Tab-separated table of C-alpha atoms and ligand atoms in Angstrom:
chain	number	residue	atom	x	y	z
O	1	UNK	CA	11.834	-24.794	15.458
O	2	UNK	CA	12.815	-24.260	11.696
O	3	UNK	CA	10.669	-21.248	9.509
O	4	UNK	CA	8.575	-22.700	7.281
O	5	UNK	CA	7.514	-19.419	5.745
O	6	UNK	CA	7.702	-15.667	5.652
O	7	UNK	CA	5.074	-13.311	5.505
O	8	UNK	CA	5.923	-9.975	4.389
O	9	UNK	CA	3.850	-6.859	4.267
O	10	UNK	CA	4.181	-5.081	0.866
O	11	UNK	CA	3.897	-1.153	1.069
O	12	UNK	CA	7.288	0.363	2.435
O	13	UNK	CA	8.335	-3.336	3.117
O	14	UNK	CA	8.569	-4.614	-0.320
O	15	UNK	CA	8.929	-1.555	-2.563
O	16	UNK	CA	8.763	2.504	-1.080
O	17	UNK	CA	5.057	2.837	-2.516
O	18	UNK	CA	4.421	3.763	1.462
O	19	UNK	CA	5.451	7.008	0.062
O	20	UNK	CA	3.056	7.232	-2.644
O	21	UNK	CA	0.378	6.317	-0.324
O	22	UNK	CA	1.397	9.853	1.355
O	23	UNK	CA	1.405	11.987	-1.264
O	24	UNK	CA	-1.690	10.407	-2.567
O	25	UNK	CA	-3.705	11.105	0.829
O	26	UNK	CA	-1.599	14.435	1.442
O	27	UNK	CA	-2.951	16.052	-1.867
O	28	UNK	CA	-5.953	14.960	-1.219
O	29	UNK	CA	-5.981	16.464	2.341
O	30	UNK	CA	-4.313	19.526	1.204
O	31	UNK	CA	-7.228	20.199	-2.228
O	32	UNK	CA	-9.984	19.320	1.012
O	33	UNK	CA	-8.169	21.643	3.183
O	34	UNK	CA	-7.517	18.627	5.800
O	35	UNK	CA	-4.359	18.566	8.231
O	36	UNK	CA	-2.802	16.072	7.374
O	37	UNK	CA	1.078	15.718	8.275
O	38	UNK	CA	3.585	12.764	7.733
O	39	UNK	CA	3.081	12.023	11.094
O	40	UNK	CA	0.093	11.896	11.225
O	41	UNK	CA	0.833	9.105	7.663
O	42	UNK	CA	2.500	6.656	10.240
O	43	UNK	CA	-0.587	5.963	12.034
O	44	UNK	CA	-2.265	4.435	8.478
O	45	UNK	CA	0.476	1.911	7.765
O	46	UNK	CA	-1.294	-1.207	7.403
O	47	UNK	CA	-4.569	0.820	7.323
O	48	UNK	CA	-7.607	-0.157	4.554
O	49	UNK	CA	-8.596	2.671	2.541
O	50	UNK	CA	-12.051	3.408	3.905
O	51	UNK	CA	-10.073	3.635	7.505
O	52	UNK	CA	-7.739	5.653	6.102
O	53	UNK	CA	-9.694	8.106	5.052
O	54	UNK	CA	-12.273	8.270	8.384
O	55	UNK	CA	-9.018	8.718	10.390
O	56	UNK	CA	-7.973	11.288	7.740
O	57	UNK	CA	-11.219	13.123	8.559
O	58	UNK	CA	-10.664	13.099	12.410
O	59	UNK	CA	-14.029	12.729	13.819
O	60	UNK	CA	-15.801	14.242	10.709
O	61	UNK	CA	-18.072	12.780	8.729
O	62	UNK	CA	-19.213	13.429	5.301
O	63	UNK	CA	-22.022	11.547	3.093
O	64	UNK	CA	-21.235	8.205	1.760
O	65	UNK	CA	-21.516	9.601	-2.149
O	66	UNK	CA	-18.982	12.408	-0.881
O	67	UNK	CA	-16.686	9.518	1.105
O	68	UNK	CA	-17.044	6.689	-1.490
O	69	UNK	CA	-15.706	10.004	-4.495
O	70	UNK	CA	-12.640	10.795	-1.832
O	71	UNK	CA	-11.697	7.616	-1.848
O	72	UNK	CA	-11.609	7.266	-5.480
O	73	UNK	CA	-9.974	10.051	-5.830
O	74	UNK	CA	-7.306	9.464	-3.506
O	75	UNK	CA	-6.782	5.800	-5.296
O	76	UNK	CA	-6.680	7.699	-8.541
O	77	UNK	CA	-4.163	10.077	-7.379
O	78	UNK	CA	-1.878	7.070	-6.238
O	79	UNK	CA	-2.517	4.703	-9.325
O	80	UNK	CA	-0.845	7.010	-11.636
O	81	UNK	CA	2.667	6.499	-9.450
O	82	UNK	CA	2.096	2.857	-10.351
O	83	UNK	CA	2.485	3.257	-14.159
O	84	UNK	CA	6.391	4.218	-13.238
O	85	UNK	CA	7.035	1.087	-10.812
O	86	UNK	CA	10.251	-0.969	-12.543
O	87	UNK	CA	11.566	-4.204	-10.776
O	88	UNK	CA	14.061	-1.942	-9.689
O	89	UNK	CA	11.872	-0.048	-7.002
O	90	UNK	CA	12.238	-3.481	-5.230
O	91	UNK	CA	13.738	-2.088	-1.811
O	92	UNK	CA	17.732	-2.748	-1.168
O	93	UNK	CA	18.415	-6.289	-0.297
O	94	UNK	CA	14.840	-8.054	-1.113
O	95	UNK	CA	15.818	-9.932	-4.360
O	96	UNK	CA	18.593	-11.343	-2.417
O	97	UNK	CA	16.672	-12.062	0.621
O	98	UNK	CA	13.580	-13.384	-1.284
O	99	UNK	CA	15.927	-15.517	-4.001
O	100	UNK	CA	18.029	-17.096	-1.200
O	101	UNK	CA	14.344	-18.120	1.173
O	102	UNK	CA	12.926	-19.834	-1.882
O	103	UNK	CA	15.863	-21.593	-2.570
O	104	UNK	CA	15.919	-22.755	0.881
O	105	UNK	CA	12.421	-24.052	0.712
O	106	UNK	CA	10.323	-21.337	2.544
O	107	UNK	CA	7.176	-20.498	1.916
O	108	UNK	CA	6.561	-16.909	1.073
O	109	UNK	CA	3.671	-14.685	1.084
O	110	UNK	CA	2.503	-11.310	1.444
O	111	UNK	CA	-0.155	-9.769	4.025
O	112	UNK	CA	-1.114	-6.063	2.456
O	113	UNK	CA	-4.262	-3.803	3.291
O	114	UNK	CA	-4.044	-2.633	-0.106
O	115	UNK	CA	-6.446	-3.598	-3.090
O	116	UNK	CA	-3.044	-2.764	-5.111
O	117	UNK	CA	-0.864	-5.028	-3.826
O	118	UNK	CA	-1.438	-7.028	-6.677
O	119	UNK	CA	-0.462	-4.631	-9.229
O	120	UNK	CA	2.151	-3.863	-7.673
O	121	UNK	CA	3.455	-7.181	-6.819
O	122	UNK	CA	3.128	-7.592	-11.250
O	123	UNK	CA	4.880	-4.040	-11.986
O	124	UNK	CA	7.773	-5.269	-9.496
O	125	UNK	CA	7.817	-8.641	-11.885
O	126	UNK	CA	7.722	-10.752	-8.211
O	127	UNK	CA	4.476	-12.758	-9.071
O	128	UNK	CA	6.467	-15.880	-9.585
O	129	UNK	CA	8.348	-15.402	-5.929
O	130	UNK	CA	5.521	-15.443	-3.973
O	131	UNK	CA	3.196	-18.869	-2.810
O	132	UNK	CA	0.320	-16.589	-1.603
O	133	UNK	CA	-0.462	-13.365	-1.641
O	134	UNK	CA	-3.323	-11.910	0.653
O	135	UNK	CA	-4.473	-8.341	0.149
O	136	UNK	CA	-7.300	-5.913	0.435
O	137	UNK	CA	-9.628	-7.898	-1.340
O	138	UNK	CA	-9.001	-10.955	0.590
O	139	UNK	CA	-9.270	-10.155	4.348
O	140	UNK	CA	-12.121	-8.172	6.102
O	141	UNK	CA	-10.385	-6.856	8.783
O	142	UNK	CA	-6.938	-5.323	7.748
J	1	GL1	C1	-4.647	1.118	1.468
J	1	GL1	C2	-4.518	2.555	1.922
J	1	GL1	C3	-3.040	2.976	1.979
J	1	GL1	C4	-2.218	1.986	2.816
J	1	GL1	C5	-2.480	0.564	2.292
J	1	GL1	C6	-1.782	-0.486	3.148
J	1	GL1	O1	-4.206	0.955	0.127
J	1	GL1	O2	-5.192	3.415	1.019
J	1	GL1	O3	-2.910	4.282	2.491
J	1	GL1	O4	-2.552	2.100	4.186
J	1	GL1	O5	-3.881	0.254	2.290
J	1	GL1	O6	-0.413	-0.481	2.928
J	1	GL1	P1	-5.151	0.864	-1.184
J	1	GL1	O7	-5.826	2.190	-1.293
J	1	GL1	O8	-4.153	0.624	-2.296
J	1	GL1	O9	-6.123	-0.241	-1.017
């Protein structure tokens, strides 16, 4: 069977911005006096960001003005580490990797939770390498 096409996810994958994602939800956590511990930051890879935040709040609940303002909040906090994204936060070895697929004629794509990806994908200057990409915005069920 030959590979016809790689799908890659984006945050932590792609570029470190897994990392942002943490220090985003961990200030938020910390100014909401959550618990919220890098550990605890594994468990939301691949996680939307209204799941995110209900597994951030562990069984509590809060009204959906007060949820809907978190979230913003939280997406505010992590769109400002955005501005600073070069193409050389592309992670070791994925220029190489990426260059030497296309050239072989595979497909590529991304799969991300995130209603980023796609600014991201531009501030990395990789919308030309990929065929598709499929984020947030695009799937209902992450
Ligand atoms: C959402 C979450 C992040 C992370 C990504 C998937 O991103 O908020 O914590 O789980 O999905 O990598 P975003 O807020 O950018 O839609």
């Amino acid at each position: 069977m030959s590979i016809r096409a790689f799908i890659f996810d984006l945050d932590g994958v792609i570029t470190d911005t897994a990392e942002y994602h943490y220090r985003s939800w961990k200030r938020l956590a910390d100014e909401e006096g959550l618990e919220f511990t890098r550990e605890d930051n594994e468990a939301l890879r691949g996680v939307s960001r209204a799941e995110s935040l209900r597994r951030l709040l562990k069984g509590k609940t809060l009204p959906e003005d007060v949820f809907q303002a978190w979230m913003t909040r939280k997406n505010d906090y992590y769109v400002a580490y955005l501005d600073d994204i070069t193409p050389e936060d592309r992670l070791p070895g994925v220029t190489r990797f990426l260059t030497e697929a296309r050239a072989a004629g595979i497909k590529l794509g991304i799969g991300s939770a995130s209603k980023n990806a796609q600014t991201v994908i531009d501030r990395l200057e990789l919308q030309t390498m990929f065929d598709v990409i499929g984020d947030g915005y695009s799937v209902v069920n992450s």
